[in-house]
Structures are given as structure tokens and as C-alpha cells.
Amino acid sequence: MKLTPGKLRGLEAVSDERGVIAAAAMDQRGSLSKAIAKAKGVSKAEVTSEMMAEFKAAVTRILTPHASAILLDPEFGLDAARQRAKNAGLLLAYEKTGYDLIRPGRIPELLEHWSVYRLKQAGADCLKVLIHYTPFETDEVNDVKKALVERIGSECTANDIPFFLEFVGYDPKGGDEKGPEYARIKPDVVNGSMEEFSKPQYGVDVLKVEIPVNLQYVEGTRSFKGAAVYSKEEAKEHYRRAATNKPFIYLSAGVSNPQFSESLELAAEAGVKFNGVLCGRATWADGIPVYARQGLKALEDWLSDQGVQNIQSVNATLKNATPWFAAYGVESAAALA
């Protein structure tokens, strides 16, 4: 197995010296502006582009010395990208925030004024796209999403840049994705999605996946909230079902830093060969009300203290992660050149 020069260069740029992807995520847009507005007690329309860019720049500047890469969006994050630490690679998002609200099925949309070529010219080492996906959706809806991923994969291949695909599961019947009923099917949603998008026609290089269980329903964990859906051994078996021959990393999906760290500990206990993380809100979300109520300097102070502690907590769990190139059966990235 060989990788093209651009794919290899990009993956090395976003990995640490071990070949583990220890990346921070700061590409949130709609959810970030909504959270800032709520904390400030104003409407979402009153959260300016300057505020969004300022928040992203502070997170990037202070946390990237402790990360192998940063994921940003080209809408508000390009100034932040220029302020990242020299050790940190850059992933740029290609999708619009949210999804099409007119058509059913949470259909993703790409940024209208960007292409893979333009994102690479803007400095991206890797390209990332998020889709909402579940194997339990209708074939008609899922076929639209599959065709879109195929097109993006082809575009990344043509521009010789790694393609990170993130998929977030949901209940097509409109149920609560944080409730116990969804928790029961979540392993099938995550592992079914991994199996689908590992197929060669999609051209995906790294899968960015959710933790396959909701730790709040795993009996015997510190995060357990009292309603058992899985035993700890059952949860570990769900981790082991990870159905892919591709490098894959975990996303934090908005859970707390302690819960995400414990989720990674459980992955290690299960012996899962995951290749790192792209961790966003679990690291910096508690800084939003600090920024909204006290301003930039207070956010910077919070990030320098608690934010750094949070990212170091996640990094500590990555000692059990394996290098991304191990998914190809080699002992170094150079073997793929």
C-alpha cells in the first residue's frame, strides 16, 4: 500500500511525533453563535462575525501548542488559522453549518464559495466534511448523502489532499438522541456508518466517529446516571465492533471533558486500535459563558488554565492510541511513501 505525496504529507502534518492525531476542533458556527448569544442574553443575530473570529482565534492560539492540529472553518476561522502553533497542522471544514432545513433527512450542504482546491490554497493540510447519517434512514435520503461523499472523495483525490469524513448519528423518527431508546441503537448507527464509508468508492482517508455508546447509560462507569442500557462488558464489545479498515478517530460530540476522557479510557480497556481524537467542545465549551460575560481577556485566562488542563486530560488518554499508519499494517509513515 502506498499513499500519494499530498495525502501522506497532509496526514503527517496533522499527527504528533507518534503518528497519533491529537487534534482540537474549533469549526463550530451555528452552535457557537447560539451558545454565545444565550450566555450574553442577546439574540443570535447580535453575535457578530468579529466575536466569532475572536473566540476562535483565542482557542487556537492558546490550545494548539498542546495539539497536533486544529480544525477550523473558512468562514470565521482563517485569521485563527494563522495564529496556530507551528507544531499544529490545519484541517478546514467544507460543509455549511447545520443541514438543509427544507428537505427531510438532514441533507448536508457544502459552502458555496469554496472548493477543495480553494481550501487547499487557503492552507489546509486536510479537508473535513460532516454529515448526519444513520443506516436506519430511507434509502432515498442515504443515497443522496452517499453520492455527495463520493463527489467530495473524488475532489480530494484530484487535489491530493486527505479527506476526513465525520458522521453524526440521529433518529430519523425524531426521537431524543440523548435518551435511552437511542442509546440502544447507537452502536448499530456508529458501526454501520463506519462500515459503509470505509468502502473504496468514497475515497475517505480518516473516519471521524462518535463514541459507539452513551457512557451515561453504561453501568459501572463514573459517568453513569442510573438508567442502565449496557453493562461495561457489553459497552466494550460495542467498541470492538468498530467496522473499518481505515484510520479512525473519536469526536467528543459535545459531552463533558470528564465523560469524553472516560470514553477514551474505555476504548483502551476494550483494546480498540483507534488513532486519536478531534476534540472540540469537551475542551473549550465552558469558556463560552466566560467570554460572553467577561470578555476576551477573561477567556484567555480561562483557556490558559482550565482549557489547557482539559486538553492535557484528553491527551493523557491518547497514550493508548495507535498511529494512523498502523491501519495500513506498517510501522512508519515513511513505509507508505
mmCIF file of C-alpha atoms in Angstrom:
data_model
loop_
_atom_site.group_PDB
_atom_site.id
_atom_site.type_symbol
_atom_site.label_atom_id
_atom_site.label_comp_id
_atom_site.label_asym_id
_atom_site.label_seq_id
_atom_site.Cartn_x
_atom_site.Cartn_y
_atom_site.Cartn_z
ATOM 1 C CA MET A 1 0.000 0.000 0.000
ATOM 2 C CA LYS A 2 1.281 3.446 -0.977
ATOM 3 C CA LEU A 3 -0.127 6.910 -0.395
ATOM 4 C CA THR A 4 0.218 9.787 -2.811
ATOM 5 C CA PRO A 5 2.627 12.545 -1.714
ATOM 6 C CA GLY A 6 -0.114 15.025 -0.825
ATOM 7 C CA LYS A 7 -2.155 12.525 1.179
ATOM 8 C CA LEU A 8 0.930 11.381 3.078
ATOM 9 C CA ARG A 9 2.139 14.923 3.716
ATOM 10 C CA GLY A 10 -1.271 16.018 4.964
ATOM 11 C CA LEU A 11 -1.683 13.122 7.387
ATOM 12 C CA GLU A 12 1.801 13.659 8.778
ATOM 13 C CA ALA A 13 1.069 17.370 9.228
ATOM 14 C CA VAL A 14 -1.932 16.746 11.499
ATOM 15 C CA SER A 15 -0.317 13.964 13.575
ATOM 16 C CA ASP A 16 2.068 14.081 16.512
ATOM 17 C CA GLU A 17 5.528 12.532 16.584
ATOM 18 C CA ARG A 18 3.991 9.109 17.320
ATOM 19 C CA GLY A 19 1.624 9.286 14.363
ATOM 20 C CA VAL A 20 -1.405 9.844 16.617
ATOM 21 C CA ILE A 21 -3.936 12.529 15.665
ATOM 22 C CA ALA A 22 -4.359 14.698 18.775
ATOM 23 C CA ALA A 23 -6.373 17.479 17.164
ATOM 24 C CA ALA A 24 -8.573 20.243 18.526
ATOM 25 C CA ALA A 25 -11.852 21.161 16.813
ATOM 26 C CA MET A 26 -12.997 24.769 16.509
ATOM 27 C CA ASP A 27 -15.156 24.708 13.367
ATOM 28 C CA GLN A 28 -18.472 25.181 15.197
ATOM 29 C CA ARG A 29 -20.526 28.024 13.776
ATOM 30 C CA GLY A 30 -24.283 27.898 14.347
ATOM 31 C CA SER A 31 -23.974 26.131 17.701
ATOM 32 C CA LEU A 32 -21.212 28.505 18.837
ATOM 33 C CA SER A 33 -23.086 31.693 17.959
ATOM 34 C CA LYS A 34 -26.216 30.301 19.624
ATOM 35 C CA ALA A 35 -24.280 29.466 22.799
ATOM 36 C CA ILE A 36 -22.602 32.874 22.953
ATOM 37 C CA ALA A 37 -25.958 34.585 22.433
ATOM 38 C CA LYS A 38 -27.576 32.541 25.201
ATOM 39 C CA ALA A 39 -24.766 33.318 27.643
ATOM 40 C CA LYS A 40 -24.905 37.025 26.812
ATOM 41 C CA GLY A 41 -28.701 37.136 26.964
ATOM 42 C CA VAL A 42 -28.989 38.527 23.428
ATOM 43 C CA SER A 43 -30.376 37.302 20.124
ATOM 44 C CA LYS A 44 -28.229 35.129 17.870
ATOM 45 C CA ALA A 45 -28.251 37.946 15.299
ATOM 46 C CA GLU A 46 -26.347 40.137 17.771
ATOM 47 C CA VAL A 47 -23.363 37.781 17.826
ATOM 48 C CA THR A 48 -21.063 39.394 15.239
ATOM 49 C CA SER A 49 -18.588 37.827 12.857
ATOM 50 C CA GLU A 50 -15.858 39.655 14.782
ATOM 51 C CA MET A 51 -16.904 37.947 18.019
ATOM 52 C CA MET A 52 -16.897 34.540 16.350
ATOM 53 C CA ALA A 53 -13.436 35.117 14.867
ATOM 54 C CA GLU A 54 -12.111 36.464 18.179
ATOM 55 C CA PHE A 55 -13.288 33.426 20.124
ATOM 56 C CA LYS A 56 -11.834 31.002 17.556
ATOM 57 C CA ALA A 57 -8.512 32.845 17.490
ATOM 58 C CA ALA A 58 -8.174 32.710 21.286
ATOM 59 C CA VAL A 59 -8.902 28.967 21.403
ATOM 60 C CA THR A 60 -6.488 28.307 18.541
ATOM 61 C CA ARG A 61 -3.685 30.484 19.896
ATOM 62 C CA ILE A 62 -3.765 29.036 23.416
ATOM 63 C CA LEU A 63 -4.629 25.380 22.827
ATOM 64 C CA THR A 64 -2.699 24.442 19.667
ATOM 65 C CA PRO A 65 0.679 24.277 21.466
ATOM 66 C CA HIS A 66 -0.887 21.190 23.079
ATOM 67 C CA ALA A 67 -2.458 19.733 19.901
ATOM 68 C CA SER A 68 -1.197 18.093 16.735
ATOM 69 C CA ALA A 69 -3.705 20.043 14.615
ATOM 70 C CA ILE A 70 -6.690 22.380 14.659
ATOM 71 C CA LEU A 71 -9.932 22.028 12.724
ATOM 72 C CA LEU A 72 -11.385 25.376 11.655
ATOM 73 C CA ASP A 73 -13.943 26.734 9.206
ATOM 74 C CA PRO A 74 -13.066 29.153 6.389
ATOM 75 C CA GLU A 75 -15.953 31.464 7.284
ATOM 76 C CA PHE A 76 -14.702 32.716 10.660
ATOM 77 C CA GLY A 77 -11.501 30.757 11.263
ATOM 78 C CA LEU A 78 -8.894 31.834 8.716
ATOM 79 C CA ASP A 79 -7.412 34.508 10.976
ATOM 80 C CA ALA A 80 -7.272 31.936 13.769
ATOM 81 C CA ALA A 81 -5.512 29.501 11.427
ATOM 82 C CA ARG A 82 -2.672 31.984 11.014
ATOM 83 C CA GLN A 83 -2.264 32.131 14.806
ATOM 84 C CA ARG A 84 -1.915 28.385 15.416
ATOM 85 C CA ALA A 85 1.269 26.971 16.914
ATOM 86 C CA LYS A 86 3.960 25.864 14.478
ATOM 87 C CA ASN A 87 3.567 22.248 15.594
ATOM 88 C CA ALA A 88 -0.114 22.165 14.620
ATOM 89 C CA GLY A 89 -1.438 21.164 11.219
ATOM 90 C CA LEU A 90 -4.640 22.602 9.751
ATOM 91 C CA LEU A 91 -7.905 20.929 8.784
ATOM 92 C CA LEU A 92 -10.578 23.059 7.142
ATOM 93 C CA ALA A 93 -14.298 22.291 7.022
ATOM 94 C CA TYR A 94 -16.061 22.157 3.657
ATOM 95 C CA GLU A 95 -19.692 21.916 4.769
ATOM 96 C CA LYS A 96 -22.132 24.610 5.789
ATOM 97 C CA THR A 97 -23.128 24.641 9.436
ATOM 98 C CA GLY A 98 -26.238 22.567 10.132
ATOM 99 C CA TYR A 99 -28.113 20.968 7.229
ATOM 100 C CA ASP A 100 -30.872 21.611 4.679
ATOM 101 C CA LEU A 101 -33.981 22.522 6.696
ATOM 102 C CA ILE A 102 -36.373 22.234 3.731
ATOM 103 C CA ARG A 103 -35.783 18.666 2.604
ATOM 104 C CA PRO A 104 -36.237 15.771 5.049
ATOM 105 C CA GLY A 105 -33.318 13.642 6.177
ATOM 106 C CA ARG A 106 -30.770 16.230 7.349
ATOM 107 C CA ILE A 107 -29.178 16.614 3.915
ATOM 108 C CA PRO A 108 -25.745 18.305 4.176
ATOM 109 C CA GLU A 109 -24.756 21.313 2.085
ATOM 110 C CA LEU A 110 -21.305 22.488 1.033
ATOM 111 C CA LEU A 111 -20.020 26.042 1.365
ATOM 112 C CA GLU A 112 -20.977 27.825 -1.847
ATOM 113 C CA HIS A 113 -17.840 29.906 -2.323
ATOM 114 C CA TRP A 114 -15.356 27.179 -1.508
ATOM 115 C CA SER A 115 -13.955 24.087 -3.213
ATOM 116 C CA VAL A 116 -11.325 21.556 -2.196
ATOM 117 C CA TYR A 117 -8.859 23.437 -4.396
ATOM 118 C CA ARG A 118 -9.634 26.738 -2.666
ATOM 119 C CA LEU A 119 -9.417 25.233 0.823
ATOM 120 C CA LYS A 120 -6.037 23.745 -0.013
ATOM 121 C CA GLN A 121 -4.883 27.109 -1.357
ATOM 122 C CA ALA A 122 -6.030 28.658 1.931
ATOM 123 C CA GLY A 123 -3.552 26.438 3.760
ATOM 124 C CA ALA A 124 -5.483 23.275 4.592
ATOM 125 C CA ASP A 125 -3.377 20.175 5.187
ATOM 126 C CA CYS A 126 -6.554 18.080 5.255
ATOM 127 C CA LEU A 127 -10.203 18.511 4.296
ATOM 128 C CA LYS A 128 -13.089 17.640 6.621
ATOM 129 C CA VAL A 129 -16.798 17.177 5.923
ATOM 130 C CA LEU A 130 -19.558 16.450 8.455
ATOM 131 C CA ILE A 131 -22.730 14.619 7.519
ATOM 132 C CA HIS A 132 -25.648 13.439 9.641
ATOM 133 C CA TYR A 133 -26.045 9.775 8.864
ATOM 134 C CA THR A 134 -27.819 6.651 10.085
ATOM 135 C CA PRO A 135 -28.256 3.279 8.386
ATOM 136 C CA PHE A 136 -31.895 3.433 9.551
ATOM 137 C CA GLU A 137 -32.785 6.357 7.287
ATOM 138 C CA THR A 138 -34.620 5.773 3.977
ATOM 139 C CA ASP A 139 -32.582 4.527 1.017
ATOM 140 C CA GLU A 140 -33.583 7.615 -0.971
ATOM 141 C CA VAL A 141 -32.146 10.015 1.622
ATOM 142 C CA ASN A 142 -28.999 7.981 2.238
ATOM 143 C CA ASP A 143 -28.298 7.676 -1.476
ATOM 144 C CA VAL A 144 -28.138 11.474 -1.741
ATOM 145 C CA LYS A 145 -25.564 11.523 1.057
ATOM 146 C CA LYS A 146 -23.532 8.683 -0.422
ATOM 147 C CA ALA A 147 -23.344 10.420 -3.809
ATOM 148 C CA LEU A 148 -22.206 13.637 -2.125
ATOM 149 C CA VAL A 149 -19.432 11.841 -0.239
ATOM 150 C CA GLU A 150 -18.323 10.141 -3.466
ATOM 151 C CA ARG A 151 -18.047 13.539 -5.178
ATOM 152 C CA ILE A 152 -16.048 15.022 -2.299
ATOM 153 C CA GLY A 153 -13.765 11.992 -2.215
ATOM 154 C CA SER A 154 -13.069 12.376 -5.925
ATOM 155 C CA GLU A 155 -12.388 16.084 -5.465
ATOM 156 C CA CYS A 156 -9.901 15.334 -2.661
ATOM 157 C CA THR A 157 -8.194 12.686 -4.771
ATOM 158 C CA ALA A 158 -7.859 15.124 -7.672
ATOM 159 C CA ASN A 159 -6.298 17.732 -5.363
ATOM 160 C CA ASP A 160 -4.185 15.148 -3.500
ATOM 161 C CA ILE A 161 -5.334 16.091 0.000
ATOM 162 C CA PRO A 162 -6.568 13.796 2.800
ATOM 163 C CA PHE A 163 -10.327 13.527 3.295
ATOM 164 C CA PHE A 164 -11.645 13.311 6.866
ATOM 165 C CA LEU A 165 -15.304 12.273 6.990
ATOM 166 C CA GLU A 166 -17.250 12.958 10.178
ATOM 167 C CA PHE A 167 -20.662 11.394 10.639
ATOM 168 C CA VAL A 168 -23.071 12.166 13.445
ATOM 169 C CA GLY A 169 -25.950 9.794 14.025
ATOM 170 C CA TYR A 170 -29.578 10.686 14.620
ATOM 171 C CA ASP A 171 -33.017 9.156 14.980
ATOM 172 C CA PRO A 172 -34.949 9.522 11.687
ATOM 173 C CA LYS A 173 -38.169 9.141 13.706
ATOM 174 C CA GLY A 174 -37.368 12.305 15.634
ATOM 175 C CA GLY A 175 -36.536 10.707 18.976
ATOM 176 C CA ASP A 176 -34.179 12.099 21.600
ATOM 177 C CA GLU A 177 -30.593 11.248 20.643
ATOM 178 C CA LYS A 178 -29.571 11.676 24.285
ATOM 179 C CA GLY A 179 -32.236 9.304 25.627
ATOM 180 C CA PRO A 180 -32.085 5.596 26.480
ATOM 181 C CA GLU A 181 -34.006 4.413 23.410
ATOM 182 C CA TYR A 182 -31.478 5.943 21.036
ATOM 183 C CA ALA A 183 -28.640 4.684 23.251
ATOM 184 C CA ARG A 184 -29.800 1.140 22.479
ATOM 185 C CA ILE A 185 -29.381 1.591 18.719
ATOM 186 C CA LYS A 186 -26.367 3.923 18.801
ATOM 187 C CA PRO A 187 -23.792 1.099 18.434
ATOM 188 C CA ASP A 188 -25.523 -0.044 15.232
ATOM 189 C CA VAL A 189 -25.695 3.537 13.931
ATOM 190 C CA VAL A 190 -21.986 4.187 14.538
ATOM 191 C CA ASN A 191 -20.658 0.842 13.370
ATOM 192 C CA GLY A 192 -22.991 0.679 10.379
ATOM 193 C CA SER A 193 -21.814 4.114 9.283
ATOM 194 C CA MET A 194 -18.170 3.128 9.705
ATOM 195 C CA GLU A 195 -18.684 0.024 7.605
ATOM 196 C CA GLU A 196 -20.415 1.953 4.812
ATOM 197 C CA PHE A 197 -17.932 4.789 4.446
ATOM 198 C CA SER A 198 -14.890 2.539 4.612
ATOM 199 C CA LYS A 199 -15.789 1.346 1.107
ATOM 200 C CA PRO A 200 -13.250 2.423 -1.539
ATOM 201 C CA GLN A 201 -15.632 4.411 -3.742
ATOM 202 C CA TYR A 202 -15.880 7.152 -1.118
ATOM 203 C CA GLY A 203 -12.157 7.945 -1.061
ATOM 204 C CA VAL A 204 -12.183 8.661 2.678
ATOM 205 C CA ASP A 205 -8.786 8.668 4.375
ATOM 206 C CA VAL A 206 -9.776 9.082 8.041
ATOM 207 C CA LEU A 207 -13.151 8.445 9.674
ATOM 208 C CA LYS A 208 -14.124 10.834 12.465
ATOM 209 C CA VAL A 209 -16.618 8.857 14.535
ATOM 210 C CA GLU A 210 -18.764 9.108 17.628
ATOM 211 C CA ILE A 211 -18.159 7.009 20.715
ATOM 212 C CA PRO A 212 -20.372 3.962 19.960
ATOM 213 C CA VAL A 213 -22.086 4.027 23.361
ATOM 214 C CA ASN A 214 -23.532 6.754 25.574
ATOM 215 C CA LEU A 215 -21.446 6.464 28.735
ATOM 216 C CA GLN A 216 -24.251 7.864 30.870
ATOM 217 C CA TYR A 217 -26.072 4.556 30.314
ATOM 218 C CA VAL A 218 -23.070 2.269 30.920
ATOM 219 C CA GLU A 219 -23.395 0.687 34.335
ATOM 220 C CA GLY A 220 -20.182 0.750 36.351
ATOM 221 C CA THR A 221 -18.679 3.880 34.795
ATOM 222 C CA ARG A 222 -18.078 7.211 36.557
ATOM 223 C CA SER A 223 -20.405 8.873 34.041
ATOM 224 C CA PHE A 224 -23.324 6.506 34.734
ATOM 225 C CA LYS A 225 -26.567 8.354 35.524
ATOM 226 C CA GLY A 226 -28.611 5.480 36.957
ATOM 227 C CA ALA A 227 -30.502 4.027 33.960
ATOM 228 C CA ALA A 228 -28.587 1.046 32.575
ATOM 229 C CA VAL A 229 -28.710 0.279 28.842
ATOM 230 C CA TYR A 230 -25.418 -1.629 28.680
ATOM 231 C CA SER A 231 -23.106 -3.317 31.149
ATOM 232 C CA LYS A 232 -19.473 -2.279 30.997
ATOM 233 C CA GLU A 233 -18.553 -5.528 29.224
ATOM 234 C CA GLU A 234 -21.345 -5.036 26.667
ATOM 235 C CA ALA A 235 -20.123 -1.489 26.058
ATOM 236 C CA LYS A 236 -16.575 -2.709 25.440
ATOM 237 C CA GLU A 237 -17.877 -5.252 22.944
ATOM 238 C CA HIS A 238 -19.651 -2.437 21.071
ATOM 239 C CA TYR A 239 -16.305 -0.608 20.868
ATOM 240 C CA ARG A 240 -14.642 -3.716 19.478
ATOM 241 C CA ARG A 241 -17.220 -3.976 16.695
ATOM 242 C CA ALA A 242 -15.714 -0.879 15.039
ATOM 243 C CA ALA A 243 -16.180 -1.900 11.420
ATOM 244 C CA THR A 244 -13.429 -0.303 9.354
ATOM 245 C CA ASN A 245 -10.059 -0.928 7.769
ATOM 246 C CA LYS A 246 -9.398 2.826 7.711
ATOM 247 C CA PRO A 247 -7.697 5.043 10.282
ATOM 248 C CA PHE A 248 -10.352 6.420 12.622
ATOM 249 C CA ILE A 249 -10.509 8.984 15.403
ATOM 250 C CA TYR A 250 -13.133 9.825 18.006
ATOM 251 C CA LEU A 251 -15.081 13.074 18.291
ATOM 252 C CA SER A 252 -16.347 14.453 21.583
ATOM 253 C CA ALA A 253 -19.896 15.254 20.341
ATOM 254 C CA GLY A 254 -20.462 17.938 22.953
ATOM 255 C CA VAL A 255 -20.071 15.770 26.058
ATOM 256 C CA SER A 256 -18.167 16.999 29.103
ATOM 257 C CA ASN A 257 -14.402 16.685 29.341
ATOM 258 C CA PRO A 258 -14.579 14.035 32.123
ATOM 259 C CA GLN A 259 -17.079 11.947 30.136
ATOM 260 C CA PHE A 260 -15.050 12.113 26.927
ATOM 261 C CA SER A 261 -11.838 11.212 28.752
ATOM 262 C CA GLU A 262 -13.563 8.237 30.383
ATOM 263 C CA SER A 263 -14.936 7.189 26.971
ATOM 264 C CA LEU A 264 -11.365 7.050 25.642
ATOM 265 C CA GLU A 265 -10.245 5.099 28.706
ATOM 266 C CA LEU A 266 -12.961 2.536 27.992
ATOM 267 C CA ALA A 267 -11.859 2.310 24.354
ATOM 268 C CA ALA A 268 -8.363 1.490 25.586
ATOM 269 C CA GLU A 269 -9.738 -1.119 28.017
ATOM 270 C CA ALA A 270 -11.584 -2.699 25.093
ATOM 271 C CA GLY A 271 -8.356 -2.887 23.103
ATOM 272 C CA VAL A 272 -9.641 -0.701 20.278
ATOM 273 C CA LYS A 273 -6.992 0.420 17.773
ATOM 274 C CA PHE A 274 -8.246 3.989 17.417
ATOM 275 C CA ASN A 275 -5.858 6.583 16.021
ATOM 276 C CA GLY A 276 -6.603 9.706 18.014
ATOM 277 C CA VAL A 277 -9.226 12.386 18.515
ATOM 278 C CA LEU A 278 -10.657 15.563 17.100
ATOM 279 C CA CYS A 279 -11.922 17.099 20.317
ATOM 280 C CA GLY A 280 -13.921 20.324 20.388
ATOM 281 C CA ARG A 281 -16.476 21.352 22.957
ATOM 282 C CA ALA A 282 -15.205 18.988 25.654
ATOM 283 C CA THR A 283 -12.103 21.160 25.753
ATOM 284 C CA TRP A 284 -13.336 24.750 25.454
ATOM 285 C CA ALA A 285 -17.158 24.881 25.797
ATOM 286 C CA ASP A 286 -17.111 26.022 29.441
ATOM 287 C CA GLY A 287 -15.194 29.082 28.275
ATOM 288 C CA ILE A 288 -18.204 30.364 26.296
ATOM 289 C CA PRO A 289 -20.016 31.981 29.258
ATOM 290 C CA VAL A 290 -16.686 33.394 30.456
ATOM 291 C CA TYR A 291 -16.205 35.123 27.102
ATOM 292 C CA ALA A 292 -19.828 36.197 26.794
ATOM 293 C CA ARG A 293 -19.970 37.835 30.222
ATOM 294 C CA GLN A 294 -16.393 38.952 30.890
ATOM 295 C CA GLY A 295 -14.734 39.397 27.502
ATOM 296 C CA LEU A 296 -11.637 38.258 25.649
ATOM 297 C CA LYS A 297 -9.051 38.646 28.432
ATOM 298 C CA ALA A 298 -11.121 36.525 30.816
ATOM 299 C CA LEU A 299 -11.494 33.858 28.114
ATOM 300 C CA GLU A 300 -7.750 33.855 27.502
ATOM 301 C CA ASP A 301 -7.102 33.428 31.236
ATOM 302 C CA TRP A 302 -9.644 30.584 31.423
ATOM 303 C CA LEU A 303 -8.178 28.833 28.385
ATOM 304 C CA SER A 304 -4.641 29.156 29.724
ATOM 305 C CA ASP A 305 -5.734 27.442 32.937
ATOM 306 C CA GLN A 306 -8.786 25.174 32.598
ATOM 307 C CA GLY A 307 -8.707 24.873 28.808
ATOM 308 C CA VAL A 308 -5.116 23.643 28.847
ATOM 309 C CA GLN A 309 -5.955 21.240 31.683
ATOM 310 C CA ASN A 310 -8.854 19.899 29.616
ATOM 311 C CA ILE A 311 -6.789 19.246 26.516
ATOM 312 C CA GLN A 312 -3.999 17.706 28.573
ATOM 313 C CA SER A 313 -6.581 15.409 30.181
ATOM 314 C CA VAL A 314 -7.625 14.180 26.740
ATOM 315 C CA ASN A 315 -4.003 13.890 25.610
ATOM 316 C CA ALA A 316 -3.232 11.699 28.633
ATOM 317 C CA THR A 317 -5.771 9.133 27.420
ATOM 318 C CA LEU A 318 -4.115 9.026 23.985
ATOM 319 C CA LYS A 319 -1.144 7.075 25.266
ATOM 320 C CA ASN A 320 -3.186 4.021 24.296
ATOM 321 C CA ALA A 321 -3.991 5.284 20.787
ATOM 322 C CA THR A 322 -2.187 3.734 17.836
ATOM 323 C CA PRO A 323 -0.542 5.601 14.922
ATOM 324 C CA TRP A 324 -2.782 6.225 11.920
ATOM 325 C CA PHE A 325 -0.356 4.386 9.627
ATOM 326 C CA ALA A 326 -0.785 1.194 11.694
ATOM 327 C CA ALA A 327 -4.164 0.831 9.962
ATOM 328 C CA TYR A 328 -2.162 0.122 6.799
ATOM 329 C CA GLY A 329 -0.117 -2.590 8.510
ATOM 330 C CA VAL A 330 3.168 -0.658 8.509
ATOM 331 C CA GLU A 331 5.418 0.604 11.280
ATOM 332 C CA SER A 332 6.083 4.104 9.961
ATOM 333 C CA ALA A 333 4.537 6.681 7.672
ATOM 334 C CA ALA A 334 7.688 6.552 5.530
ATOM 335 C CA ALA A 335 6.790 2.988 4.526
ATOM 336 C CA LEU A 336 3.779 4.369 2.659
ATOM 337 C CA ALA A 337 5.810 6.803 0.523
#
